[in-house]
CSV table of C-alpha atoms in Angstrom, one decimal:
chain,number,residue,atom,x,y,z
A,1262,MET,CA,108.2,29.8,118.6
A,1263,PRO,CA,111.8,28.5,117.9
A,1264,ARG,CA,111.4,28.9,114.1
A,1265,LEU,CA,111.0,32.6,114.5
A,1266,SER,CA,113.9,33.5,116.7
A,1267,MET,CA,117.4,34.6,115.6
A,1268,THR,CA,119.6,33.9,118.6
A,1269,THR,CA,123.2,35.1,118.9
A,1270,GLY,CA,125.5,32.9,116.9
A,1271,ALA,CA,122.7,30.5,116.0
A,1272,LEU,CA,123.2,28.8,112.6
A,1273,VAL,CA,119.7,28.5,111.2
A,1274,LEU,CA,120.4,27.0,107.8
A,1275,LEU,CA,118.5,23.9,107.0
A,1276,LEU,CA,119.5,21.2,104.5
A,1277,ALA,CA,117.1,21.2,101.6
A,1278,PRO,CA,114.9,18.0,101.3
A,1279,LEU,CA,114.0,16.5,98.0
A,1280,CYS,CA,111.0,18.2,96.6
A,1281,SER,CA,107.9,16.7,95.2
A,1282,SER,CA,107.1,16.8,91.5
A,1283,PRO,CA,105.1,20.1,91.6
A,1284,CYS,CA,108.2,21.7,93.2
A,1285,ALA,CA,110.5,20.2,90.6
A,1286,ALA,CA,108.3,21.6,87.8
A,1287,GLN,CA,108.6,25.1,89.3
A,1288,ALA,CA,112.4,24.7,89.5
A,1289,ALA,CA,113.0,23.7,85.8
A,1290,THR,CA,114.6,27.0,84.8
A,1291,PRO,CA,116.7,29.6,86.5
A,1292,PRO,CA,115.3,33.0,87.4
A,1293,ARG,CA,114.5,35.1,84.4
A,1294,ARG,CA,117.6,36.9,83.0
A,1295,ALA,CA,117.3,40.7,83.3
A,1296,PRO,CA,117.5,42.8,80.1
A,1297,PHE,CA,120.4,44.7,81.8
A,1298,ALA,CA,123.7,43.2,83.1
A,1299,GLU,CA,124.3,45.1,86.3
A,1300,VAL,CA,122.5,47.2,88.9
A,1301,ASP,CA,124.1,50.2,90.5
A,1302,SER,CA,123.0,53.3,92.3
A,1303,ALA,CA,121.3,54.8,89.2
A,1304,ASN,CA,121.0,52.2,86.5
A,1305,PRO,CA,118.9,50.7,85.2
A,1306,PRO,CA,116.0,53.2,85.7
A,1307,ASN,CA,113.5,52.3,88.3
A,1308,ALA,CA,110.8,51.5,85.7
A,1309,ALA,CA,113.0,48.9,84.0
A,1310,LEU,CA,114.0,47.4,87.4
A,1311,ARG,CA,110.4,47.1,88.5
A,1312,ALA,CA,109.3,45.5,85.3
A,1313,TYR,CA,112.1,42.9,85.6
A,1314,ILE,CA,111.2,42.1,89.2
A,1315,ALA,CA,107.6,41.6,88.2
A,1316,SER,CA,108.7,38.9,85.8
A,1317,VAL,CA,110.5,36.9,88.5
A,1318,ARG,CA,108.5,34.2,90.3
A,1319,PHE,CA,109.1,33.4,94.0
A,1320,LEU,CA,108.3,30.3,96.0
A,1321,THR,CA,106.1,30.9,99.0
A,1322,ASP,CA,105.9,27.5,100.6
A,1323,HIS,CA,107.4,26.9,104.0
A,1324,VAL,CA,110.1,24.4,102.8
A,1325,SER,CA,111.7,26.7,100.2
A,1326,GLY,CA,111.7,29.9,102.4
A,1327,ASP,CA,112.5,30.9,106.0
A,1328,ILE,CA,110.9,33.3,108.5
A,1329,ARG,CA,112.5,34.9,111.6
A,1330,MET,CA,112.1,37.5,114.2
A,1331,LEU,CA,114.8,40.2,113.8
A,1332,ASP,CA,116.0,39.5,117.4
A,1333,ALA,CA,114.7,39.0,120.9
A,1334,ALA,CA,114.4,42.7,121.5
A,1335,HIS,CA,112.2,43.3,118.5
A,1336,THR,CA,109.7,40.5,118.5
A,1337,ASN,CA,107.3,42.6,116.4
A,1338,LEU,CA,109.8,42.7,113.5
A,1339,ILE,CA,109.2,39.6,111.4
A,1340,VAL,CA,111.1,39.0,108.2
A,1341,ARG,CA,110.4,36.3,105.6
A,1342,ILE,CA,112.8,35.3,102.8
A,1343,GLU,CA,111.6,33.5,99.7
A,1344,PRO,CA,113.8,32.2,96.8
A,1345,ALA,CA,113.3,33.0,93.2
A,1346,ALA,CA,112.1,29.9,91.4
A,1347,GLY,CA,115.1,28.1,89.9
A,1348,ASN,CA,117.7,30.0,91.9
A,1349,HIS,CA,119.6,26.7,92.6
A,1350,LEU,CA,120.3,26.4,88.8
A,1351,ILE,CA,122.3,29.7,88.5
A,1352,ASN,CA,126.1,29.5,88.1
A,1353,ALA,CA,128.9,32.1,88.1
A,1354,SER,CA,129.1,32.2,84.3
A,1355,GLN,CA,125.5,33.1,84.0
A,1356,LEU,CA,125.9,35.8,86.7
A,1357,ALA,CA,128.9,37.2,84.8
A,1358,ARG,CA,126.8,37.7,81.7
A,1359,ALA,CA,123.9,39.3,83.6
A,1360,GLY,CA,122.9,39.4,87.3
A,1361,ARG,CA,119.7,38.2,88.6
A,1362,VAL,CA,117.3,38.6,91.5
A,1363,VAL,CA,117.7,35.4,93.5
A,1364,ALA,CA,115.5,36.0,96.6
A,1365,ARG,CA,113.2,38.5,98.2
A,1366,LEU,CA,112.7,39.6,101.8
A,1367,ILE,CA,109.3,40.5,103.1
A,1368,ASN,CA,108.5,42.8,106.0
A,1369,ARG,CA,105.5,41.3,107.8
A,1370,GLY,CA,104.9,44.4,109.9
A,1371,ALA,CA,104.1,48.1,109.7
A,1372,ASP,CA,107.5,49.2,111.0
A,1373,PRO,CA,110.6,49.7,108.8
A,1374,ILE,CA,113.5,47.2,109.2
A,1375,ASN,CA,116.6,49.2,108.3
A,1376,ARG,CA,119.0,46.2,108.6
A,1377,PHE,CA,117.4,44.8,105.4
A,1378,ALA,CA,116.4,48.0,103.8
A,1379,LEU,CA,112.8,47.0,104.3
A,1380,GLU,CA,109.9,49.6,104.1
A,1381,PRO,CA,106.8,49.1,106.2
A,1382,LYS,CA,104.9,46.1,104.6
A,1383,GLY,CA,107.6,46.3,101.9
A,1384,LYS,CA,109.8,43.9,100.1
A,1385,THR,CA,113.6,43.9,99.4
A,1386,TYR,CA,115.0,42.0,96.5
A,1387,LEU,CA,118.5,40.5,96.5
A,1388,TRP,CA,120.3,41.0,93.2
A,1389,VAL,CA,123.5,39.1,92.7
A,1390,GLN,CA,126.1,39.6,90.0
A,1391,TYR,CA,129.6,38.6,89.2
A,1392,VAL,CA,131.6,41.5,87.7
A,1393,HIS,CA,135.3,41.6,87.0
A,1394,GLU,CA,135.8,38.3,89.0
A,1395,ARG,CA,134.1,39.8,92.0
A,1396,TRP,CA,130.8,38.9,93.6
A,1397,LYS,CA,128.5,41.9,94.2
A,1398,GLY,CA,125.0,42.3,95.6
A,1399,VAL,CA,122.4,44.9,95.8
A,1400,LEU,CA,119.4,45.1,98.1
A,1401,ILE,CA,116.6,46.7,96.0
A,1402,SER,CA,113.9,48.2,98.3
A,1403,ALA,CA,110.3,48.5,97.3
A,1404,ASP,CA,107.4,50.0,99.2
A,1405,SER,CA,104.1,48.3,100.0
A,1406,LEU,CA,102.8,49.3,96.5
A,1407,GLY,CA,105.9,47.9,94.7
A,1408,ASN,CA,107.6,51.2,93.9
A,1409,ILE,CA,111.4,51.1,93.9
A,1410,VAL,CA,112.5,53.4,96.7
A,1411,GLY,CA,116.2,52.5,97.3
A,1412,ARG,CA,119.2,50.5,96.3
A,1413,SER,CA,121.9,49.4,98.8
A,1414,PRO,CA,125.2,47.7,97.9
A,1415,VAL,CA,126.0,44.6,100.0
A,1416,ALA,CA,128.8,42.1,100.1
A,1417,VAL,CA,128.2,38.7,98.6
A,1418,THR,CA,130.4,35.8,99.8
A,1419,PRO,CA,130.5,32.2,98.5
A,1420,ASP,CA,130.0,29.9,101.5
A,1421,ARG,CA,129.9,26.1,101.9
A,1422,THR,CA,129.7,26.1,105.7
A,1423,ASP,CA,127.1,23.5,106.7
A,1424,HIS,CA,125.4,23.7,103.3
A,1425,PRO,CA,125.0,20.8,100.9
A,1426,ARG,CA,127.2,21.3,97.8
A,1427,ARG,CA,124.1,21.0,95.6
A,1428,VAL,CA,120.4,21.2,96.3
A,1429,LEU,CA,117.6,19.9,94.2
A,1430,GLN,CA,115.2,22.8,94.7
A,1431,PRO,CA,115.2,26.6,95.1
A,1432,VAL,CA,116.0,27.5,98.7
A,1433,ALA,CA,116.6,30.7,100.7
A,1434,ARG,CA,117.7,30.8,104.4
A,1435,PHE,CA,118.9,33.2,107.0
A,1436,LEU,CA,122.2,32.9,108.8
A,1437,ALA,CA,123.0,34.7,112.1
A,1438,ASP,CA,126.7,35.4,112.2
A,1439,SER,CA,128.0,36.3,115.7
A,1440,THR,CA,131.5,36.9,114.4
A,1441,THR,CA,130.5,40.1,112.5
A,1442,ALA,CA,128.5,42.0,115.1
A,1443,MET,CA,125.3,40.0,114.5
A,1444,VAL,CA,125.0,40.6,110.8
A,1445,TYR,CA,122.3,38.5,109.3
A,1446,ALA,CA,122.9,37.0,106.0
A,1447,SER,CA,120.6,35.9,103.3
A,1448,CYS,CA,121.8,32.5,101.9
A,1449,ILE,CA,120.9,31.2,98.5
A,1450,PRO,CA,122.4,28.4,96.6
A,1451,ALA,CA,123.5,30.5,93.6
A,1452,CYS,CA,127.3,30.6,93.8
A,1453,SER,CA,128.3,27.5,91.9
A,1454,PRO,CA,130.6,25.6,92.0
A,1455,LEU,CA,131.3,26.7,95.6
A,1456,GLY,CA,127.8,25.9,96.8
A,1457,TRP,CA,125.8,28.7,98.4
A,1458,CYS,CA,126.4,32.4,98.7
A,1459,ARG,CA,125.4,34.9,101.4
A,1460,SER,CA,124.9,38.6,101.5
A,1461,ASP,CA,125.3,40.9,104.4
A,1462,SER,CA,122.9,43.5,105.6
A,1463,THR,CA,123.0,47.2,104.6
A,1464,ARG,CA,125.4,50.0,105.5
A,1465,THR,CA,128.5,47.8,105.1
A,1466,ARG,CA,129.4,48.7,101.5
A,1467,VAL,CA,129.6,51.7,99.3
A,1468,TRP,CA,129.1,52.0,95.5
A,1469,ASP,CA,132.3,51.6,93.5
């Protein structure tokens, strides 16, 4: 199943095709703005964060998202990434006023996947913000019942490599980066005007 494998150094980003009218209708507005501007290790409270996440709509079709095995040694660990509806309409100015959840990762199995802060059958939400002229990201972990169980700071980097400058629909993709010890990146077209941005996996950043 070539679509499910993350091979060493393989670039698995796909150009976004034009979407049909139902897809365009879903993408009419950017992801809902949070009632708080930033996410850190303690703020906002979990209840407020969970309520905001519940208000964000994600696209579950196979064109918008991506699905991969973690690697060849862990064929039972399957991760799916899905974009927030309208994530291609976000720009840096909006993310400076208030961050947003722009994609979610879904653990398809019953084992934890530490690389993406994924609980068994859980979901991890990628929050992106632009604070003091710096891109920042947080992986927000939820268990199988939707309870917030963790927050991990991650690097977010604008990236135009092999991506279209603009896409016409919400998209989320994985990137296997062999130059950084096989760090897998979640790519979403939110970092205008540079095109896309990517976040690394966990345990590479600390709160500041």
